[in-house]
mmCIF file with all atom_site columns, C-alpha atoms in Angstrom:
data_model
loop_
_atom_site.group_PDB
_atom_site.id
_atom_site.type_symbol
_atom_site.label_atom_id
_atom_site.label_alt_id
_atom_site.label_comp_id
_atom_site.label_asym_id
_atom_site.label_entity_id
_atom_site.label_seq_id
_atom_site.pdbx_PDB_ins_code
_atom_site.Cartn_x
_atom_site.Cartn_y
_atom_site.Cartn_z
_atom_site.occupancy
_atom_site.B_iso_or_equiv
_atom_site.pdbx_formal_charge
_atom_site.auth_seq_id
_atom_site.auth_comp_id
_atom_site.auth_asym_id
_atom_site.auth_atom_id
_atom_site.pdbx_PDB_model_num
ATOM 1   C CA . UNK A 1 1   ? 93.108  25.843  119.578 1.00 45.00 ? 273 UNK A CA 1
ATOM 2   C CA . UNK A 1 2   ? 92.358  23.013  117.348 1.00 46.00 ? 274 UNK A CA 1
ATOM 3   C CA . UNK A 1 3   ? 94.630  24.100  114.383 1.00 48.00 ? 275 UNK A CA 1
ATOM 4   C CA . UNK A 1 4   ? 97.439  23.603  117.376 1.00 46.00 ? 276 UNK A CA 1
ATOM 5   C CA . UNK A 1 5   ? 96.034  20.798  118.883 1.00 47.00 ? 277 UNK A CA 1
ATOM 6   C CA . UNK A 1 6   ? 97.151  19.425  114.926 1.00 47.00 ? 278 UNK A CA 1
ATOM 7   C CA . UNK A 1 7   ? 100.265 21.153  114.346 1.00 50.00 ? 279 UNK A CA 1
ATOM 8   C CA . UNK A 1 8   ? 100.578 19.749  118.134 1.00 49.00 ? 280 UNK A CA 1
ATOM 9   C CA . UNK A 1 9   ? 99.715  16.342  117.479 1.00 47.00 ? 281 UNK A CA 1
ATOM 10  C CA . UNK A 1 10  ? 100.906 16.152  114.052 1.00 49.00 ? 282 UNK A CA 1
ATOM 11  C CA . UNK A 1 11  ? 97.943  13.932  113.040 1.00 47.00 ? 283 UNK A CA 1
ATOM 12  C CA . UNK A 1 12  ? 94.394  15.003  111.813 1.00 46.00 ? 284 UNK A CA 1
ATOM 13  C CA . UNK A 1 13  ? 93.046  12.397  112.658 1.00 46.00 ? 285 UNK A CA 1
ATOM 14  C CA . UNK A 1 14  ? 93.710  12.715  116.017 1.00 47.00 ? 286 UNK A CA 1
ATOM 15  C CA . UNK A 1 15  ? 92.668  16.421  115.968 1.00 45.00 ? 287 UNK A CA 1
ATOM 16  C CA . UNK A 1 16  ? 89.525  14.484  114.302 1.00 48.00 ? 288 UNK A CA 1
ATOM 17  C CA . UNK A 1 17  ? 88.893  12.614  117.370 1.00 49.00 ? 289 UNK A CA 1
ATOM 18  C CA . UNK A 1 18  ? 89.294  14.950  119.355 1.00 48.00 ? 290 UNK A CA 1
ATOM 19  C CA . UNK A 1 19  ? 86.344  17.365  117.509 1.00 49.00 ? 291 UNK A CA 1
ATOM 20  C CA . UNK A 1 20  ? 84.140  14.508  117.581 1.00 48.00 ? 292 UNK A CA 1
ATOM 21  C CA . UNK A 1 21  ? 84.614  13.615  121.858 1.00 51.00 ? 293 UNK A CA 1
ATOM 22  C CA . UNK A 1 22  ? 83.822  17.278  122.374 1.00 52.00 ? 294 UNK A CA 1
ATOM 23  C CA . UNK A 1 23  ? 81.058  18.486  119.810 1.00 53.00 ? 295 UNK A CA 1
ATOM 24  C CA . UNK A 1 24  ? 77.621  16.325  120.420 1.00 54.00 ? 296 UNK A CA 1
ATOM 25  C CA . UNK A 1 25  ? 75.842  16.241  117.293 1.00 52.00 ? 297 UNK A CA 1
ATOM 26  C CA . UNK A 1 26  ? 73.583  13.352  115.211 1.00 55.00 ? 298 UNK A CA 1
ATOM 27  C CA . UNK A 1 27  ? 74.290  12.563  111.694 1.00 52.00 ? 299 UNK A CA 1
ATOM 28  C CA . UNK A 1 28  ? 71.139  11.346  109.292 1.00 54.00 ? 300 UNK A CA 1
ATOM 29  C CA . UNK A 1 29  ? 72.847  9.924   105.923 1.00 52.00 ? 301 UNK A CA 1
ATOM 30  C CA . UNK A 1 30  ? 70.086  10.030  103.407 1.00 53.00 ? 302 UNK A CA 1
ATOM 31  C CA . UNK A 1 31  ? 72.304  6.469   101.940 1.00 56.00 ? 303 UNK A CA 1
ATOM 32  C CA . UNK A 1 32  ? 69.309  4.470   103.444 1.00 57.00 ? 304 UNK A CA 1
ATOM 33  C CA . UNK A 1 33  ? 65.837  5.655   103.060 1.00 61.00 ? 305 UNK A CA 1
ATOM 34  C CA . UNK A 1 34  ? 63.066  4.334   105.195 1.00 62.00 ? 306 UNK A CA 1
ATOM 35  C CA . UNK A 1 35  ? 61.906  1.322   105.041 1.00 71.00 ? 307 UNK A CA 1
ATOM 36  C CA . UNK A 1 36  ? 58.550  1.328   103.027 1.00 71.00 ? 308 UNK A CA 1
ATOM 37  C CA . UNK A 1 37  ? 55.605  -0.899  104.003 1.00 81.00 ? 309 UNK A CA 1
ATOM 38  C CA . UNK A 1 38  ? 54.509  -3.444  101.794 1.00 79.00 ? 310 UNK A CA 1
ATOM 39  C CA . UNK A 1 39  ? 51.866  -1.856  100.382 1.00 83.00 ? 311 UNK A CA 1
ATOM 40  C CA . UNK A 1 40  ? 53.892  1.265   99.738  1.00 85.00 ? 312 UNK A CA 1
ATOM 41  C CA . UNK A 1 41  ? 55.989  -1.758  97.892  1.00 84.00 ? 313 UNK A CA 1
ATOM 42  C CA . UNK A 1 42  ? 53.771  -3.173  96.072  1.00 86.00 ? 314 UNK A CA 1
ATOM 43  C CA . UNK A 1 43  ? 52.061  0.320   94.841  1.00 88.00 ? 315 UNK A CA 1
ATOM 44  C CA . UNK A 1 44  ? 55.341  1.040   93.679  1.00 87.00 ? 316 UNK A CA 1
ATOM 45  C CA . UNK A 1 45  ? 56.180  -2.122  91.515  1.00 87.00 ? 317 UNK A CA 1
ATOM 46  C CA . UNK A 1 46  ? 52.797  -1.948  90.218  1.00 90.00 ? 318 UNK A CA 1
ATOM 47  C CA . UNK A 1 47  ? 53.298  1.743   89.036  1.00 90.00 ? 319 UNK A CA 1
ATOM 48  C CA . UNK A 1 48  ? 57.100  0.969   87.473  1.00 89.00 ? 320 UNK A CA 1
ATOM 49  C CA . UNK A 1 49  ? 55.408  -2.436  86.143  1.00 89.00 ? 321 UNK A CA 1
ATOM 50  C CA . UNK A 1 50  ? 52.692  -0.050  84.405  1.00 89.00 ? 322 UNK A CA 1
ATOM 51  C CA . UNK A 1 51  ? 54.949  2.043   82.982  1.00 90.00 ? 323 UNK A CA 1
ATOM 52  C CA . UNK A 1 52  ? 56.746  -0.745  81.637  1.00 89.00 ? 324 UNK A CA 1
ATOM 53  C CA . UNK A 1 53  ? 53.549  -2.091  80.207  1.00 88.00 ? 325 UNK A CA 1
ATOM 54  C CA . UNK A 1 54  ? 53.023  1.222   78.290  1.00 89.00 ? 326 UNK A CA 1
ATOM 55  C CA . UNK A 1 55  ? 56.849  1.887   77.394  1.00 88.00 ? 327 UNK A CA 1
ATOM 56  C CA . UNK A 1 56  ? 56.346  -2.123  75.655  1.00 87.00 ? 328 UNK A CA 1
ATOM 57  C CA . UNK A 1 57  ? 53.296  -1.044  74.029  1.00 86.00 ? 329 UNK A CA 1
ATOM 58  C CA . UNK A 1 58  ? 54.463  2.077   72.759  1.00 86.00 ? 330 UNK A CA 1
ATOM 59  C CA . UNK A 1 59  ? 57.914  0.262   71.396  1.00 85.00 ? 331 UNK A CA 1
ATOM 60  C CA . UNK A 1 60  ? 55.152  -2.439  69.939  1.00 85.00 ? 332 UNK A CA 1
ATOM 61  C CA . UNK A 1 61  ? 53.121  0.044   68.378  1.00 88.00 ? 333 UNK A CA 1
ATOM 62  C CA . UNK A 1 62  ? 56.244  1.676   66.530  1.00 89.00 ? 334 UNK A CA 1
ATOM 63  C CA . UNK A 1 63  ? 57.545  -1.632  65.415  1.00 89.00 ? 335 UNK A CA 1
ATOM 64  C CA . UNK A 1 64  ? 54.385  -2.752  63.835  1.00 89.00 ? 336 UNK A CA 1
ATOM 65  C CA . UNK A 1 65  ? 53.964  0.902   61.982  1.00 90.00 ? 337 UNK A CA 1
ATOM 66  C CA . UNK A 1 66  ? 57.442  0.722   61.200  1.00 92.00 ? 338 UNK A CA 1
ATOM 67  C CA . UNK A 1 67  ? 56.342  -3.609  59.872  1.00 91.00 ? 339 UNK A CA 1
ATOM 68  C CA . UNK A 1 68  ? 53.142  -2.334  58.259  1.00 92.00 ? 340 UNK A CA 1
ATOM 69  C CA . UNK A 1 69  ? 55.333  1.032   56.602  1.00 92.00 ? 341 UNK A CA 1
ATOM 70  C CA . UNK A 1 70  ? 57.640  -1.848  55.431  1.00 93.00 ? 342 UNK A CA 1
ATOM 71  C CA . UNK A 1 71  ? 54.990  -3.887  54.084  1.00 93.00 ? 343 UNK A CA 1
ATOM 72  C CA . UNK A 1 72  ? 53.043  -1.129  52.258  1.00 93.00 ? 344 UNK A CA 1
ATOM 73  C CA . UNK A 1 73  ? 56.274  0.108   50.506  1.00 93.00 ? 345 UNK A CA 1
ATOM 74  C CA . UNK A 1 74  ? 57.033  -3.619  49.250  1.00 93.00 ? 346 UNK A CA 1
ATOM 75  C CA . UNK A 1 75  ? 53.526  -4.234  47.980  1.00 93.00 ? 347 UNK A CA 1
ATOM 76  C CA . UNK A 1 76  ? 54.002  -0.933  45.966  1.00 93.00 ? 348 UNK A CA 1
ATOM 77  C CA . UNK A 1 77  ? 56.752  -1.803  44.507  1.00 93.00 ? 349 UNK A CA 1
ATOM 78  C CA . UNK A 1 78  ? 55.394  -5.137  43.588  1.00 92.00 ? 350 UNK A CA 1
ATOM 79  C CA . UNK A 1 79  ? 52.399  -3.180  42.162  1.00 92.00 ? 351 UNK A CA 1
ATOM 80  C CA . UNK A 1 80  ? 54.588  -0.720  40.253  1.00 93.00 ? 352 UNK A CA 1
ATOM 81  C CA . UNK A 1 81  ? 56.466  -3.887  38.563  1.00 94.00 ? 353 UNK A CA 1
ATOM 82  C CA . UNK A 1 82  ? 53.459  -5.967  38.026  1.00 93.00 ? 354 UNK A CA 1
ATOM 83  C CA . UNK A 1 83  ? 52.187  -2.879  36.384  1.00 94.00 ? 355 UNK A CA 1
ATOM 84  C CA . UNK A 1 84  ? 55.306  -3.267  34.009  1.00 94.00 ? 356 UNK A CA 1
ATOM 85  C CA . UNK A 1 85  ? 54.791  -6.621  33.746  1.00 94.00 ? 357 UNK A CA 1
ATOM 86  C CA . UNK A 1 86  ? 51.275  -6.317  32.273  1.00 93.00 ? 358 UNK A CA 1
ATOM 87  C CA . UNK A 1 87  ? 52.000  -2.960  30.390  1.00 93.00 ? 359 UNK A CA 1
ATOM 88  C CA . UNK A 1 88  ? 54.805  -5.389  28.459  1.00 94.00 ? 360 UNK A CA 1
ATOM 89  C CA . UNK A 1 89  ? 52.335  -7.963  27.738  1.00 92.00 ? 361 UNK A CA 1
ATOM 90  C CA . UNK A 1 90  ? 49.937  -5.510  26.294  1.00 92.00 ? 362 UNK A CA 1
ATOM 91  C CA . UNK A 1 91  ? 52.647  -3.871  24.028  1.00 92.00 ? 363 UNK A CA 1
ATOM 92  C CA . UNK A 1 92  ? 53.888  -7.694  22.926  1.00 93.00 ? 364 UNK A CA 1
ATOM 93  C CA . UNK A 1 93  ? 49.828  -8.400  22.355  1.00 91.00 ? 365 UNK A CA 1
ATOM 94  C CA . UNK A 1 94  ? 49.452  -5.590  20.376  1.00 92.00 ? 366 UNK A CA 1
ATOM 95  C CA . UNK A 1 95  ? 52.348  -6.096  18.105  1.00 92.00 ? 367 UNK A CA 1
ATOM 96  C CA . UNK A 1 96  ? 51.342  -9.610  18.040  1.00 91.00 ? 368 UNK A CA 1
ATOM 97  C CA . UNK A 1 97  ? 47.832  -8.569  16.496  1.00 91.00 ? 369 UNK A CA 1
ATOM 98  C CA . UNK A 1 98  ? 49.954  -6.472  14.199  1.00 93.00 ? 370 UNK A CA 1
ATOM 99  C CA . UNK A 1 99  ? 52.198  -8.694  12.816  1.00 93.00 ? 371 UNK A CA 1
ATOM 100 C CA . UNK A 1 100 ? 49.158  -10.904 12.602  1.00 92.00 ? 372 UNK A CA 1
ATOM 101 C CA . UNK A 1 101 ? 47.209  -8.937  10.800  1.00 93.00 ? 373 UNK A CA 1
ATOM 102 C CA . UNK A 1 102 ? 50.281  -7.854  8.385   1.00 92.00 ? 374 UNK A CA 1
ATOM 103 C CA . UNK A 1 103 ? 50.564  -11.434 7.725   1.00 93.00 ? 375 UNK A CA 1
ATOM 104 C CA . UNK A 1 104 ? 46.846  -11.744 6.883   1.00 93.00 ? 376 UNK A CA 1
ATOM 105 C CA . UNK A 1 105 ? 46.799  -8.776  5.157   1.00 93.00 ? 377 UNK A CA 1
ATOM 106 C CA . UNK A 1 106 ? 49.698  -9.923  2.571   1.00 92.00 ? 378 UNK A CA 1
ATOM 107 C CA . UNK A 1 107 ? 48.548  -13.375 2.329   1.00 92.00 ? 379 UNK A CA 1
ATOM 108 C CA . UNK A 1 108 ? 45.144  -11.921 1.355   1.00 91.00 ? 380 UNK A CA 1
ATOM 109 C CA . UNK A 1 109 ? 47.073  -9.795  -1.124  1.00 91.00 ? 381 UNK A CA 1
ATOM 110 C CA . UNK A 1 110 ? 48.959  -12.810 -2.658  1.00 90.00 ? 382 UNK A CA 1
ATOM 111 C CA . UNK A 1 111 ? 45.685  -14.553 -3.063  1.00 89.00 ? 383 UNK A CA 1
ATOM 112 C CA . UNK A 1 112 ? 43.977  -11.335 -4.692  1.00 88.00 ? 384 UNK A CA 1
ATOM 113 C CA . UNK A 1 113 ? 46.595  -11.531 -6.678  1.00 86.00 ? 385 UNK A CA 1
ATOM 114 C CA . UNK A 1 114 ? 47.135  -14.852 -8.065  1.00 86.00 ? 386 UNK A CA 1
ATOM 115 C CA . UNK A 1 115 ? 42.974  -14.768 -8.469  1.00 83.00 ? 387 UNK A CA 1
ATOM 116 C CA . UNK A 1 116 ? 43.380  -11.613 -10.653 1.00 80.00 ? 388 UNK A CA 1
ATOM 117 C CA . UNK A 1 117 ? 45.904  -13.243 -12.555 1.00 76.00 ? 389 UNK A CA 1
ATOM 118 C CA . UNK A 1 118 ? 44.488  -16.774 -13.005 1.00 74.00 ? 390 UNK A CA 1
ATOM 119 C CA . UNK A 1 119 ? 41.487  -14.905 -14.336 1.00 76.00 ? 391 UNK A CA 1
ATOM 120 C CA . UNK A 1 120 ? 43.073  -12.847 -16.808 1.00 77.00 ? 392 UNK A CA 1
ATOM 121 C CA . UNK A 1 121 ? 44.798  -15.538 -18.123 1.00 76.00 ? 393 UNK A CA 1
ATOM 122 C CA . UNK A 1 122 ? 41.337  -17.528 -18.816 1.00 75.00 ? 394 UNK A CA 1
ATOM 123 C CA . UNK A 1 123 ? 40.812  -14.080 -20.340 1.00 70.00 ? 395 UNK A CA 1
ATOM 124 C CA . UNK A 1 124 ? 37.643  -13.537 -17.954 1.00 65.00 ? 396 UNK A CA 1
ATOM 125 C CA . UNK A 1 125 ? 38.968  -10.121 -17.855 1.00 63.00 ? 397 UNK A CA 1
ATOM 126 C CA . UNK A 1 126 ? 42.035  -8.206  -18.790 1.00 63.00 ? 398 UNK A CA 1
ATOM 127 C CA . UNK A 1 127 ? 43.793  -5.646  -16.819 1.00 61.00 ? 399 UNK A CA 1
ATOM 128 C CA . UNK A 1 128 ? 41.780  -2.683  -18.257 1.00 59.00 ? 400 UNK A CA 1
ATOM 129 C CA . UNK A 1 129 ? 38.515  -3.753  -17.011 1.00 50.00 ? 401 UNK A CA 1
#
């Protein structure tokens, strides 16, 4: 009866209107909850504000591990090239003290020498002896 009612009509709406007038029912749209008391309110803004608290705290703890990760790895690397740094010195120390003591060595050479030969030529000894 209703599908002729809208062939009948032409219009579903009307055949709309007409369902409605005749069936008695109650609708609950679950678009509006209940109204919460103010405590329920408040409990729940404290909970979400607690979990926002630890959600901050968490993203605060990674960023200062991820800070502190980033700080370590610098410092090593600043270790690592002072490391260098002082290595190079050494080696330039030592070759220093080398070439030092090559130039004392041959200047103590050139004066062992020019002894030996001032005394041989005031004949205090000749190259035999």
């Amino acid at each position: 009866m209703l599908q002729r009612l809208c062939i009948k009509n032409g219009a579903l709406l009307k055949s709309i209107k007409f369902t409605v007038k005749s069936i008695k029912f109650t609708v609950k749209t679950p678009a509006m909850p209940p109204r919460k008391s103010h405590q329920q309110q408040e409990q729940a803004w404290m909970k979400a504000l607690g979990t926002m608290t630890q959600k901050r705290a968490a993203l605060g703890s990674e960023t200062a591990a991820e800070d502190l990760w980033d700080q370590l790895r610098e410092a090593l690397t600043s270790n690592n090239e002072l490391e260098q740094q002082l290595a190079q010195k050494s080696l330039e120390s030592c070759a220093s003290g080398v070439k030092d003591h090559a130039v004392a060595a041959a200047k103590a050479k050139v004066k062992q020498e020019t002894s030996t030969h001032h005394l041989m030529n005031k004949g205090v000894f000749t190259e035999e002896t």
